[in-house]
Amino acid sequence: MPTTEAPADPVGPATHATGSVRALGHPGERRLTAELLPLLAEADLLDSPAAWGSTDTAAGAFRLDPVRPGRDLELLTGWMNDPEVAAYWELSGPAAVTAAHLRAQLDGDGRTIPCLGLLDGTPMSYWEIYRADLDPLSRHYPARPHDTGIHLLIGDGTNRGRGLGTTLLRAVAGLVLDNRPRCTRVIAEPDIRNTPSVSAFLSSGFRCSTEIDLPEKRAALMIRERALRNLL
């Protein structure tokens, strides 16, 4: 299971709003819409993943879409109950288990953002983009300011085992570095027992810095350096 606790109230403002909400400021000013709420929530600590846009990959156009529990909870619960996912995420069970994991993030201060990964518009993966330097993980390695961490699961088993994880990890690391100019490193800490995951990180340009003991697992500390981006 990832180090970052997760979050999500299935009944939040973005879930209820279907159009614009209360106007801010003077009449005629742009109204705050449900689509803008995730950007405001994420802007401070993570430079708004909702606004990072799409990137082309060999598998298709990929983008991150911040989770909306009212829309996504059933899908994510199904993924968390897949035995291959549950073995490492440890979030199998009823929807309330996944909702509590999301609530910890969505009700927090914005240092971690749960997202769906959409490939050609189809949700097929789940990501957590988080500030590794502000996470408990930072107590286990020499963190640098604005280190950005990622957690990943591919939800549909038909998409596993064919190199797609490598493609998507490279794409998301690129999105982070393109859109977070203060970030010099992308960090991950897959369970060392999860050899397909470790292999995907290595194939996508991450290097294994060391092994670290976390409360729930022994992990491979994976680092993708901005300075080496074009060499790996």
mmCIF file of C-alpha atoms in Angstrom:
data_model
loop_
_atom_site.group_PDB
_atom_site.id
_atom_site.type_symbol
_atom_site.label_atom_id
_atom_site.label_comp_id
_atom_site.label_asym_id
_atom_site.label_seq_id
_atom_site.Cartn_x
_atom_site.Cartn_y
_atom_site.Cartn_z
ATOM 1 C CA MET A 1 0.000 0.000 0.000
ATOM 2 C CA PRO A 2 1.326 3.492 -0.780
ATOM 3 C CA THR A 3 2.798 5.606 1.990
ATOM 4 C CA THR A 4 0.422 8.505 1.418
ATOM 5 C CA GLU A 5 -2.900 8.250 3.161
ATOM 6 C CA ALA A 6 -5.817 8.827 0.877
ATOM 7 C CA PRO A 7 -8.896 10.847 0.817
ATOM 8 C CA ALA A 8 -12.327 11.620 -0.399
ATOM 9 C CA ASP A 9 -15.733 12.694 0.591
ATOM 10 C CA PRO A 10 -18.166 11.140 -1.878
ATOM 11 C CA VAL A 11 -20.348 14.178 -1.356
ATOM 12 C CA GLY A 12 -18.203 17.221 -2.000
ATOM 13 C CA PRO A 13 -18.902 20.529 -3.744
ATOM 14 C CA ALA A 14 -17.482 19.372 -7.049
ATOM 15 C CA THR A 15 -19.698 16.287 -6.900
ATOM 16 C CA HIS A 16 -22.901 18.248 -6.457
ATOM 17 C CA ALA A 17 -22.208 21.068 -8.882
ATOM 18 C CA THR A 18 -23.243 20.443 -12.448
ATOM 19 C CA GLY A 19 -22.831 23.950 -13.711
ATOM 20 C CA SER A 20 -21.598 27.207 -12.267
ATOM 21 C CA VAL A 21 -21.843 27.857 -8.563
ATOM 22 C CA ARG A 22 -22.084 31.163 -6.733
ATOM 23 C CA ALA A 23 -20.660 34.039 -8.654
ATOM 24 C CA LEU A 24 -17.617 35.621 -7.100
ATOM 25 C CA GLY A 25 -17.057 39.341 -7.132
ATOM 26 C CA HIS A 26 -19.062 41.766 -9.247
ATOM 27 C CA PRO A 27 -21.829 40.956 -11.702
ATOM 28 C CA GLY A 28 -20.446 39.945 -15.072
ATOM 29 C CA GLU A 29 -17.289 38.396 -13.670
ATOM 30 C CA ARG A 30 -16.415 34.833 -14.670
ATOM 31 C CA ARG A 31 -18.308 32.364 -12.498
ATOM 32 C CA LEU A 32 -16.637 29.592 -10.538
ATOM 33 C CA THR A 33 -17.639 26.286 -12.133
ATOM 34 C CA ALA A 34 -17.333 22.684 -10.989
ATOM 35 C CA GLU A 35 -14.574 22.232 -13.566
ATOM 36 C CA LEU A 36 -12.496 24.992 -11.980
ATOM 37 C CA LEU A 37 -12.749 23.727 -8.402
ATOM 38 C CA PRO A 38 -10.045 21.041 -8.714
ATOM 39 C CA LEU A 39 -7.631 23.595 -10.175
ATOM 40 C CA LEU A 40 -8.118 25.917 -7.206
ATOM 41 C CA ALA A 41 -7.653 23.097 -4.710
ATOM 42 C CA GLU A 42 -4.434 21.883 -6.302
ATOM 43 C CA ALA A 43 -2.850 25.134 -7.438
ATOM 44 C CA ASP A 44 -0.744 25.823 -4.348
ATOM 45 C CA LEU A 45 1.206 22.673 -3.661
ATOM 46 C CA LEU A 46 1.050 20.710 -6.905
ATOM 47 C CA ASP A 47 0.618 23.280 -9.696
ATOM 48 C CA SER A 48 -2.819 21.973 -10.748
ATOM 49 C CA PRO A 49 -2.612 18.501 -12.335
ATOM 50 C CA ALA A 50 -6.130 19.159 -13.624
ATOM 51 C CA ALA A 51 -4.666 21.717 -16.024
ATOM 52 C CA TRP A 52 -1.671 19.710 -17.260
ATOM 53 C CA GLY A 53 -3.455 18.645 -20.409
ATOM 54 C CA SER A 54 -2.869 15.654 -22.636
ATOM 55 C CA THR A 55 0.369 14.085 -23.834
ATOM 56 C CA ASP A 56 0.824 11.824 -26.849
ATOM 57 C CA THR A 57 2.217 8.345 -26.221
ATOM 58 C CA ALA A 58 2.765 5.272 -28.367
ATOM 59 C CA ALA A 59 -0.439 3.871 -26.836
ATOM 60 C CA GLY A 60 -2.570 6.971 -27.463
ATOM 61 C CA ALA A 61 -3.354 10.347 -25.922
ATOM 62 C CA PHE A 62 -2.989 10.278 -22.141
ATOM 63 C CA ARG A 63 -4.087 12.737 -19.468
ATOM 64 C CA LEU A 64 -4.733 12.918 -15.738
ATOM 65 C CA ASP A 65 -8.211 13.773 -14.489
ATOM 66 C CA PRO A 66 -8.628 14.500 -10.742
ATOM 67 C CA VAL A 67 -10.909 11.987 -9.064
ATOM 68 C CA ARG A 68 -14.507 12.928 -8.334
ATOM 69 C CA PRO A 69 -15.823 10.348 -5.854
ATOM 70 C CA GLY A 70 -19.438 10.746 -6.897
ATOM 71 C CA ARG A 71 -18.450 9.815 -10.430
ATOM 72 C CA ASP A 72 -15.477 7.491 -9.903
ATOM 73 C CA LEU A 73 -15.959 5.610 -6.627
ATOM 74 C CA GLU A 74 -17.607 2.522 -8.112
ATOM 75 C CA LEU A 75 -14.907 2.178 -10.771
ATOM 76 C CA LEU A 76 -12.061 2.597 -8.271
ATOM 77 C CA THR A 77 -13.626 0.166 -5.815
ATOM 78 C CA GLY A 78 -13.734 -2.467 -8.539
ATOM 79 C CA TRP A 79 -10.063 -1.909 -9.312
ATOM 80 C CA MET A 80 -9.073 -2.086 -5.639
ATOM 81 C CA ASN A 81 -10.763 -5.485 -5.410
ATOM 82 C CA ASP A 82 -8.757 -6.939 -8.270
ATOM 83 C CA PRO A 83 -6.469 -9.510 -6.564
ATOM 84 C CA GLU A 84 -3.337 -8.243 -8.360
ATOM 85 C CA VAL A 85 -4.051 -4.689 -7.174
ATOM 86 C CA ALA A 86 -5.185 -5.664 -3.676
ATOM 87 C CA ALA A 87 -1.937 -7.548 -3.038
ATOM 88 C CA TYR A 88 -0.030 -4.248 -2.898
ATOM 89 C CA TRP A 89 -2.627 -1.518 -2.270
ATOM 90 C CA GLU A 90 -4.451 -3.437 0.500
ATOM 91 C CA LEU A 91 -7.715 -1.569 -0.121
ATOM 92 C CA SER A 92 -10.018 -4.419 -1.054
ATOM 93 C CA GLY A 93 -13.499 -4.469 0.442
ATOM 94 C CA PRO A 94 -16.640 -2.337 0.145
ATOM 95 C CA ALA A 95 -16.797 1.111 -1.420
ATOM 96 C CA ALA A 96 -16.429 2.680 2.034
ATOM 97 C CA VAL A 97 -12.810 1.464 2.176
ATOM 98 C CA THR A 98 -11.888 3.193 -1.097
ATOM 99 C CA ALA A 99 -13.911 6.277 -0.134
ATOM 100 C CA ALA A 100 -12.008 6.615 3.144
ATOM 101 C CA HIS A 101 -8.694 6.337 1.281
ATOM 102 C CA LEU A 102 -9.769 9.101 -1.075
ATOM 103 C CA ARG A 103 -11.205 11.242 1.712
ATOM 104 C CA ALA A 104 -7.816 11.479 3.438
ATOM 105 C CA GLN A 105 -6.427 13.131 0.307
ATOM 106 C CA LEU A 106 -9.357 15.245 -0.814
ATOM 107 C CA ASP A 107 -9.970 16.637 2.665
ATOM 108 C CA GLY A 108 -6.286 17.421 3.134
ATOM 109 C CA ASP A 109 -4.237 20.474 2.259
ATOM 110 C CA GLY A 110 -3.584 19.580 -1.380
ATOM 111 C CA ARG A 111 -0.238 17.835 -0.924
ATOM 112 C CA THR A 112 -1.628 14.719 -2.660
ATOM 113 C CA ILE A 113 -4.036 14.577 -5.607
ATOM 114 C CA PRO A 114 -5.816 11.348 -6.630
ATOM 115 C CA CYS A 115 -6.351 11.145 -10.404
ATOM 116 C CA LEU A 116 -7.747 8.849 -13.041
ATOM 117 C CA GLY A 117 -5.464 8.149 -15.979
ATOM 118 C CA LEU A 118 -7.380 8.430 -19.250
ATOM 119 C CA LEU A 119 -6.020 6.819 -22.400
ATOM 120 C CA ASP A 120 -7.791 8.129 -25.500
ATOM 121 C CA GLY A 121 -10.546 9.310 -23.139
ATOM 122 C CA THR A 122 -11.046 5.952 -21.379
ATOM 123 C CA PRO A 123 -10.283 5.656 -17.637
ATOM 124 C CA MET A 124 -7.805 2.786 -17.263
ATOM 125 C CA SER A 125 -5.456 3.656 -14.402
ATOM 126 C CA TYR A 126 -5.351 5.371 -11.018
ATOM 127 C CA TRP A 127 -2.600 7.765 -9.941
ATOM 128 C CA GLU A 128 -1.685 9.670 -6.823
ATOM 129 C CA ILE A 129 0.505 12.707 -7.442
ATOM 130 C CA TYR A 130 1.966 13.907 -4.175
ATOM 131 C CA ARG A 131 4.574 16.178 -2.636
ATOM 132 C CA ALA A 132 7.181 13.638 -1.578
ATOM 133 C CA ASP A 133 9.110 16.302 0.342
ATOM 134 C CA LEU A 134 6.025 16.966 2.521
ATOM 135 C CA ASP A 135 5.061 13.302 2.876
ATOM 136 C CA PRO A 136 6.100 10.873 5.656
ATOM 137 C CA LEU A 137 8.262 9.316 2.940
ATOM 138 C CA SER A 138 10.660 12.262 3.339
ATOM 139 C CA ARG A 139 11.758 10.840 6.701
ATOM 140 C CA HIS A 140 13.237 7.859 4.860
ATOM 141 C CA TYR A 141 15.358 9.532 2.181
ATOM 142 C CA PRO A 142 17.211 12.850 1.647
ATOM 143 C CA ALA A 143 14.304 14.799 0.173
ATOM 144 C CA ARG A 144 14.710 17.972 -1.866
ATOM 145 C CA PRO A 145 12.177 20.811 -2.031
ATOM 146 C CA HIS A 146 9.345 20.080 -4.475
ATOM 147 C CA ASP A 147 10.227 16.418 -4.973
ATOM 148 C CA THR A 148 7.051 15.013 -6.533
ATOM 149 C CA GLY A 149 5.970 11.435 -5.917
ATOM 150 C CA ILE A 150 3.717 9.146 -7.919
ATOM 151 C CA HIS A 151 1.702 6.031 -7.097
ATOM 152 C CA LEU A 152 0.157 4.024 -9.924
ATOM 153 C CA LEU A 153 -2.166 1.133 -10.555
ATOM 154 C CA ILE A 154 -3.419 -0.084 -13.916
ATOM 155 C CA GLY A 155 -7.047 -0.952 -13.332
ATOM 156 C CA ASP A 156 -7.889 -3.183 -16.260
ATOM 157 C CA GLY A 157 -5.967 -6.451 -16.206
ATOM 158 C CA THR A 158 -6.001 -6.598 -20.006
ATOM 159 C CA ASN A 159 -3.662 -3.581 -19.986
ATOM 160 C CA ARG A 160 -1.049 -5.243 -17.774
ATOM 161 C CA GLY A 161 2.010 -7.174 -18.838
ATOM 162 C CA ARG A 162 2.504 -5.582 -22.237
ATOM 163 C CA GLY A 163 4.730 -2.609 -21.484
ATOM 164 C CA LEU A 164 1.967 -0.060 -21.006
ATOM 165 C CA GLY A 165 3.113 0.761 -17.471
ATOM 166 C CA THR A 166 6.505 1.839 -18.805
ATOM 167 C CA THR A 167 4.855 4.064 -21.412
ATOM 168 C CA LEU A 168 2.545 5.717 -18.890
ATOM 169 C CA LEU A 169 5.213 6.212 -16.231
ATOM 170 C CA ARG A 170 7.403 8.007 -18.748
ATOM 171 C CA ALA A 171 4.414 10.126 -19.804
ATOM 172 C CA VAL A 172 3.421 11.103 -16.263
ATOM 173 C CA ALA A 173 6.991 11.863 -15.223
ATOM 174 C CA GLY A 174 7.137 14.111 -18.285
ATOM 175 C CA LEU A 175 3.883 15.843 -17.325
ATOM 176 C CA VAL A 176 5.228 16.487 -13.827
ATOM 177 C CA LEU A 177 8.508 17.951 -15.071
ATOM 178 C CA ASP A 178 6.815 19.989 -17.805
ATOM 179 C CA ASN A 179 4.272 21.533 -15.447
ATOM 180 C CA ARG A 180 6.159 21.778 -12.154
ATOM 181 C CA PRO A 181 9.207 23.935 -12.925
ATOM 182 C CA ARG A 182 10.301 23.903 -9.272
ATOM 183 C CA CYS A 183 10.445 20.110 -9.234
ATOM 184 C CA THR A 184 13.836 18.615 -10.102
ATOM 185 C CA ARG A 185 13.017 14.966 -9.318
ATOM 186 C CA VAL A 186 10.092 12.581 -9.632
ATOM 187 C CA ILE A 187 10.036 9.981 -6.849
ATOM 188 C CA ALA A 188 8.388 6.581 -6.445
ATOM 189 C CA GLU A 189 8.634 3.775 -3.891
ATOM 190 C CA PRO A 190 7.216 0.512 -5.277
ATOM 191 C CA ASP A 191 7.266 -2.595 -3.117
ATOM 192 C CA ILE A 192 10.435 -4.527 -3.958
ATOM 193 C CA ARG A 193 8.313 -7.696 -4.242
ATOM 194 C CA ASN A 194 6.387 -6.108 -7.100
ATOM 195 C CA THR A 195 8.953 -6.895 -9.750
ATOM 196 C CA PRO A 196 6.773 -5.894 -12.753
ATOM 197 C CA SER A 197 6.329 -2.438 -11.198
ATOM 198 C CA VAL A 198 10.024 -2.031 -10.383
ATOM 199 C CA SER A 199 10.909 -3.127 -13.911
ATOM 200 C CA ALA A 200 8.467 -0.628 -15.425
ATOM 201 C CA PHE A 201 10.022 2.229 -13.444
ATOM 202 C CA LEU A 202 13.515 1.236 -14.527
ATOM 203 C CA SER A 203 12.447 0.972 -18.173
ATOM 204 C CA SER A 204 10.816 4.409 -18.063
ATOM 205 C CA GLY A 205 13.965 6.291 -17.027
ATOM 206 C CA PHE A 206 13.898 6.003 -13.239
ATOM 207 C CA ARG A 207 16.944 4.716 -11.379
ATOM 208 C CA CYS A 208 16.852 2.692 -8.179
ATOM 209 C CA SER A 209 18.630 4.867 -5.616
ATOM 210 C CA THR A 210 18.378 2.468 -2.675
ATOM 211 C CA GLU A 211 16.019 0.185 -0.785
ATOM 212 C CA ILE A 212 14.147 1.700 2.156
ATOM 213 C CA ASP A 213 12.081 0.239 4.975
ATOM 214 C CA LEU A 214 8.669 1.878 5.199
ATOM 215 C CA PRO A 215 6.032 1.037 7.830
ATOM 216 C CA GLU A 216 4.084 -1.231 5.482
ATOM 217 C CA LYS A 217 6.723 -2.495 3.041
ATOM 218 C CA ARG A 218 10.335 -2.629 1.914
ATOM 219 C CA ALA A 219 10.493 -0.357 -1.102
ATOM 220 C CA ALA A 220 12.772 0.465 -3.984
ATOM 221 C CA LEU A 221 13.367 4.218 -3.978
ATOM 222 C CA MET A 222 13.037 5.188 -7.636
ATOM 223 C CA ILE A 223 14.170 8.621 -8.868
ATOM 224 C CA ARG A 224 13.781 10.331 -12.235
ATOM 225 C CA GLU A 225 16.059 13.360 -12.472
ATOM 226 C CA ARG A 226 15.121 16.397 -14.528
ATOM 227 C CA ALA A 227 18.811 16.829 -15.406
ATOM 228 C CA LEU A 228 18.913 13.350 -16.951
ATOM 229 C CA ARG A 229 15.517 13.536 -18.606
ATOM 230 C CA ASN A 230 16.801 13.576 -22.157
ATOM 231 C CA LEU A 231 19.450 10.917 -21.559
ATOM 232 C CA LEU A 232 17.234 8.117 -20.160
#
